[in-house]
């Protein structure tokens, strides 16, 4: 991953910033599973921890880092109470891509009572994701 010459645009009104074990591996997973693009990163520190990665996923920004408990950024397994929603086109293909990359199905993809096709996944780093598409 090469550092950009300038800071990339931050996209989205609310930008999730995840603390995950092995942020560099998570970024690679998100590239494979969700088509993410790494637009900025900091080199690992002497302990191999990455302090900052900035990705574009599905038109928005997602930022992540390794845990740095000495700076108040500790790790909480499974990010309880948080779910990242991806509204996609062609949900069948997007869903299959994520599952093939290693995301675990938590709630199968199905037509919901509110009309969307929707399902929930958990990535190998403990982050919950949902996908939704409103059928035409």
C-alpha positions as a Markdown table, in Angstrom:
| # | Residue | x | y | z |
|---|---|---|---|---|
| 1 | Unk | 0.0 | 0.0 | 0.0 |
| 2 | Unk | 1.5 | 3.3 | -1.1 |
| 3 | Unk | 0.9 | 6.5 | 0.8 |
| 4 | Unk | -1.0 | 9.2 | -1.1 |
| 5 | Unk | 0.6 | 12.5 | -1.8 |
| 6 | Unk | -2.4 | 14.3 | -0.2 |
| 7 | Unk | -5.2 | 13.4 | 2.2 |
| 8 | Unk | -8.1 | 11.7 | 0.4 |
| 9 | Unk | -11.6 | 13.1 | 0.6 |
| 10 | Unk | -13.7 | 11.9 | 3.5 |
| 11 | Unk | -17.0 | 10.7 | 2.1 |
| 12 | Unk | -20.2 | 10.4 | 4.0 |
| 13 | Unk | -22.0 | 12.3 | 6.8 |
| 14 | Unk | -21.0 | 9.7 | 9.5 |
| 15 | Unk | -17.8 | 7.8 | 9.0 |
| 16 | Unk | -17.3 | 4.6 | 11.0 |
| 17 | Unk | -13.8 | 4.2 | 12.5 |
| 18 | Unk | -13.2 | 0.6 | 13.5 |
| 19 | Unk | -10.7 | -0.8 | 15.9 |
| 20 | Unk | -9.9 | -4.3 | 14.8 |
| 21 | Unk | -7.1 | -6.8 | 15.4 |
| 22 | Unk | -4.9 | -6.7 | 12.4 |
| 23 | Unk | -6.3 | -3.7 | 10.5 |
| 24 | Unk | -4.1 | -4.3 | 7.5 |
| 25 | Unk | -5.6 | -7.8 | 7.1 |
| 26 | Unk | -9.1 | -6.4 | 7.6 |
| 27 | Unk | -8.5 | -3.8 | 4.8 |
| 28 | Unk | -7.4 | -6.7 | 2.5 |
| 29 | Unk | -10.5 | -8.6 | 3.4 |
| 30 | Unk | -12.7 | -5.6 | 2.8 |
| 31 | Unk | -11.1 | -5.2 | -0.7 |
| 32 | Unk | -12.0 | -8.8 | -1.5 |
| 33 | Unk | -15.4 | -9.0 | 0.2 |
| 34 | Unk | -16.8 | -5.5 | -0.5 |
| 35 | Unk | -14.7 | -4.0 | -3.3 |
| 36 | Unk | -13.1 | -1.5 | -0.9 |
| 37 | Unk | -10.3 | 0.7 | -2.1 |
| 38 | Unk | -7.5 | 1.7 | 0.3 |
| 39 | Unk | -7.0 | 5.5 | -0.2 |
| 40 | Unk | -4.7 | 6.2 | 2.8 |
| 41 | Unk | -2.7 | 4.4 | 5.4 |
| 42 | Unk | 0.0 | 4.8 | 7.9 |
| 43 | Unk | 3.0 | 2.4 | 8.1 |
| 44 | Unk | 2.9 | 0.0 | 11.0 |
| 45 | Unk | 4.7 | 1.0 | 14.2 |
| 46 | Unk | 7.6 | -1.0 | 15.7 |
| 47 | Unk | 5.0 | -3.5 | 17.2 |
| 48 | Unk | 3.5 | -4.1 | 13.7 |
| 49 | Unk | 0.3 | -2.1 | 14.5 |
| 50 | Unk | -1.4 | 0.1 | 12.0 |
| 51 | Unk | -2.6 | 3.4 | 13.4 |
| 52 | Unk | -4.7 | 4.5 | 10.4 |
| 53 | Unk | -6.3 | 3.1 | 7.2 |
| 54 | Unk | -8.9 | 5.0 | 5.1 |
| 55 | Unk | -11.0 | 3.0 | 2.7 |
| 56 | Unk | -13.7 | 3.8 | 0.3 |
| 57 | Unk | -16.5 | 1.2 | 0.3 |
| 58 | Unk | -19.8 | 1.6 | -1.6 |
| 59 | Unk | -19.3 | 5.3 | -2.1 |
| 60 | Unk | -18.5 | 6.1 | 1.5 |
| 61 | Unk | -15.4 | 6.3 | 3.8 |
| 62 | Unk | -14.5 | 3.6 | 6.4 |
| 63 | Unk | -11.5 | 4.1 | 8.7 |
| 64 | Unk | -9.8 | 1.5 | 10.8 |
| 65 | Unk | -6.8 | 0.9 | 13.0 |
| 66 | Unk | -5.3 | -1.7 | 15.2 |
| 67 | Unk | -5.9 | -1.5 | 19.0 |
| 68 | Unk | -3.7 | 1.1 | 20.8 |
| 69 | Unk | -4.9 | 0.6 | 24.4 |
| 70 | Unk | -2.2 | 2.9 | 25.7 |
| 71 | Unk | -3.9 | 5.7 | 23.8 |
| 72 | Unk | -7.5 | 4.8 | 24.8 |
| 73 | Unk | -8.2 | 2.8 | 21.7 |
| 74 | Unk | -8.6 | -0.7 | 23.0 |
| 75 | Unk | -10.2 | -3.7 | 21.3 |
| 76 | Unk | -13.7 | -4.9 | 22.0 |
| 77 | Unk | -14.5 | -8.3 | 20.3 |
| 78 | Unk | -17.5 | -8.5 | 18.0 |
| 79 | Unk | -18.2 | -4.8 | 18.1 |
| 80 | Unk | -21.5 | -5.4 | 19.9 |
| 81 | Unk | -24.3 | -3.0 | 19.2 |
| 82 | Unk | -22.8 | -1.9 | 15.8 |
| 83 | Unk | -23.9 | -3.0 | 12.4 |
| 84 | Unk | -22.6 | -1.5 | 9.1 |
| 85 | Unk | -25.3 | -1.3 | 6.4 |
| 86 | Unk | -24.4 | -1.5 | 2.7 |
| 87 | Unk | -27.2 | -0.5 | 0.4 |
| 88 | Unk | -26.2 | -2.2 | -2.9 |
| 89 | Unk | -27.3 | -2.9 | -6.4 |
| 90 | Unk | -27.4 | -6.5 | -7.4 |
| 91 | Unk | -27.5 | -7.8 | -3.8 |
| 92 | Unk | -27.2 | -11.5 | -4.9 |
| 93 | Unk | -23.7 | -10.8 | -6.4 |
| 94 | Unk | -22.6 | -8.5 | -3.6 |
| 95 | Unk | -23.7 | -11.0 | -1.0 |
| 96 | Unk | -22.0 | -14.0 | -2.7 |
| 97 | Unk | -18.8 | -12.0 | -3.0 |
| 98 | Unk | -18.7 | -11.3 | 0.7 |
| 99 | Unk | -19.6 | -14.9 | 1.6 |
| 100 | Unk | -17.0 | -16.3 | -0.8 |
| 101 | Unk | -14.4 | -14.0 | 0.8 |
| 102 | Unk | -15.1 | -15.5 | 4.2 |
| 103 | Unk | -17.9 | -13.5 | 5.8 |
| 104 | Unk | -20.2 | -15.6 | 8.0 |
| 105 | Unk | -23.9 | -15.5 | 7.4 |
| 106 | Unk | -25.7 | -14.4 | 10.6 |
| 107 | Unk | -29.1 | -13.8 | 9.0 |
| 108 | Unk | -29.7 | -15.2 | 5.6 |
| 109 | Unk | -30.5 | -13.0 | 2.6 |
| 110 | Unk | -34.3 | -12.8 | 2.2 |
| 111 | Unk | -37.2 | -10.5 | 1.3 |
| 112 | Unk | -38.2 | -8.7 | 4.5 |
| 113 | Unk | -41.6 | -7.4 | 5.6 |
| 114 | Unk | -40.6 | -3.8 | 4.8 |
| 115 | Unk | -39.9 | -4.8 | 1.2 |
| 116 | Unk | -36.1 | -4.9 | 1.0 |
| 117 | Unk | -33.9 | -7.9 | 0.2 |
| 118 | Unk | -31.8 | -8.0 | 3.4 |
| 119 | Unk | -29.3 | -10.2 | 5.2 |
| 120 | Unk | -26.6 | -9.9 | 7.9 |
| 121 | Unk | -23.0 | -11.1 | 7.9 |
| 122 | Unk | -20.1 | -11.1 | 10.3 |
| 123 | Unk | -16.6 | -10.6 | 9.0 |
| 124 | Unk | -13.5 | -12.5 | 10.3 |
| 125 | Unk | -12.6 | -9.4 | 12.4 |
| 126 | Unk | -15.9 | -9.5 | 14.4 |
| 127 | Unk | -17.6 | -6.7 | 12.6 |
| 128 | Unk | -21.3 | -7.1 | 11.7 |
| 129 | Unk | -22.5 | -6.0 | 8.3 |
| 130 | Unk | -25.9 | -6.0 | 6.6 |
| 131 | Unk | -26.7 | -5.7 | 3.0 |
| 132 | Unk | -30.0 | -4.3 | 1.6 |
| 133 | Unk | -31.5 | -3.6 | -1.8 |
| 134 | Unk | -34.9 | -2.3 | -2.6 |
| 135 | Unk | -36.3 | -4.5 | -5.4 |
| 136 | Unk | -37.6 | -2.6 | -8.4 |
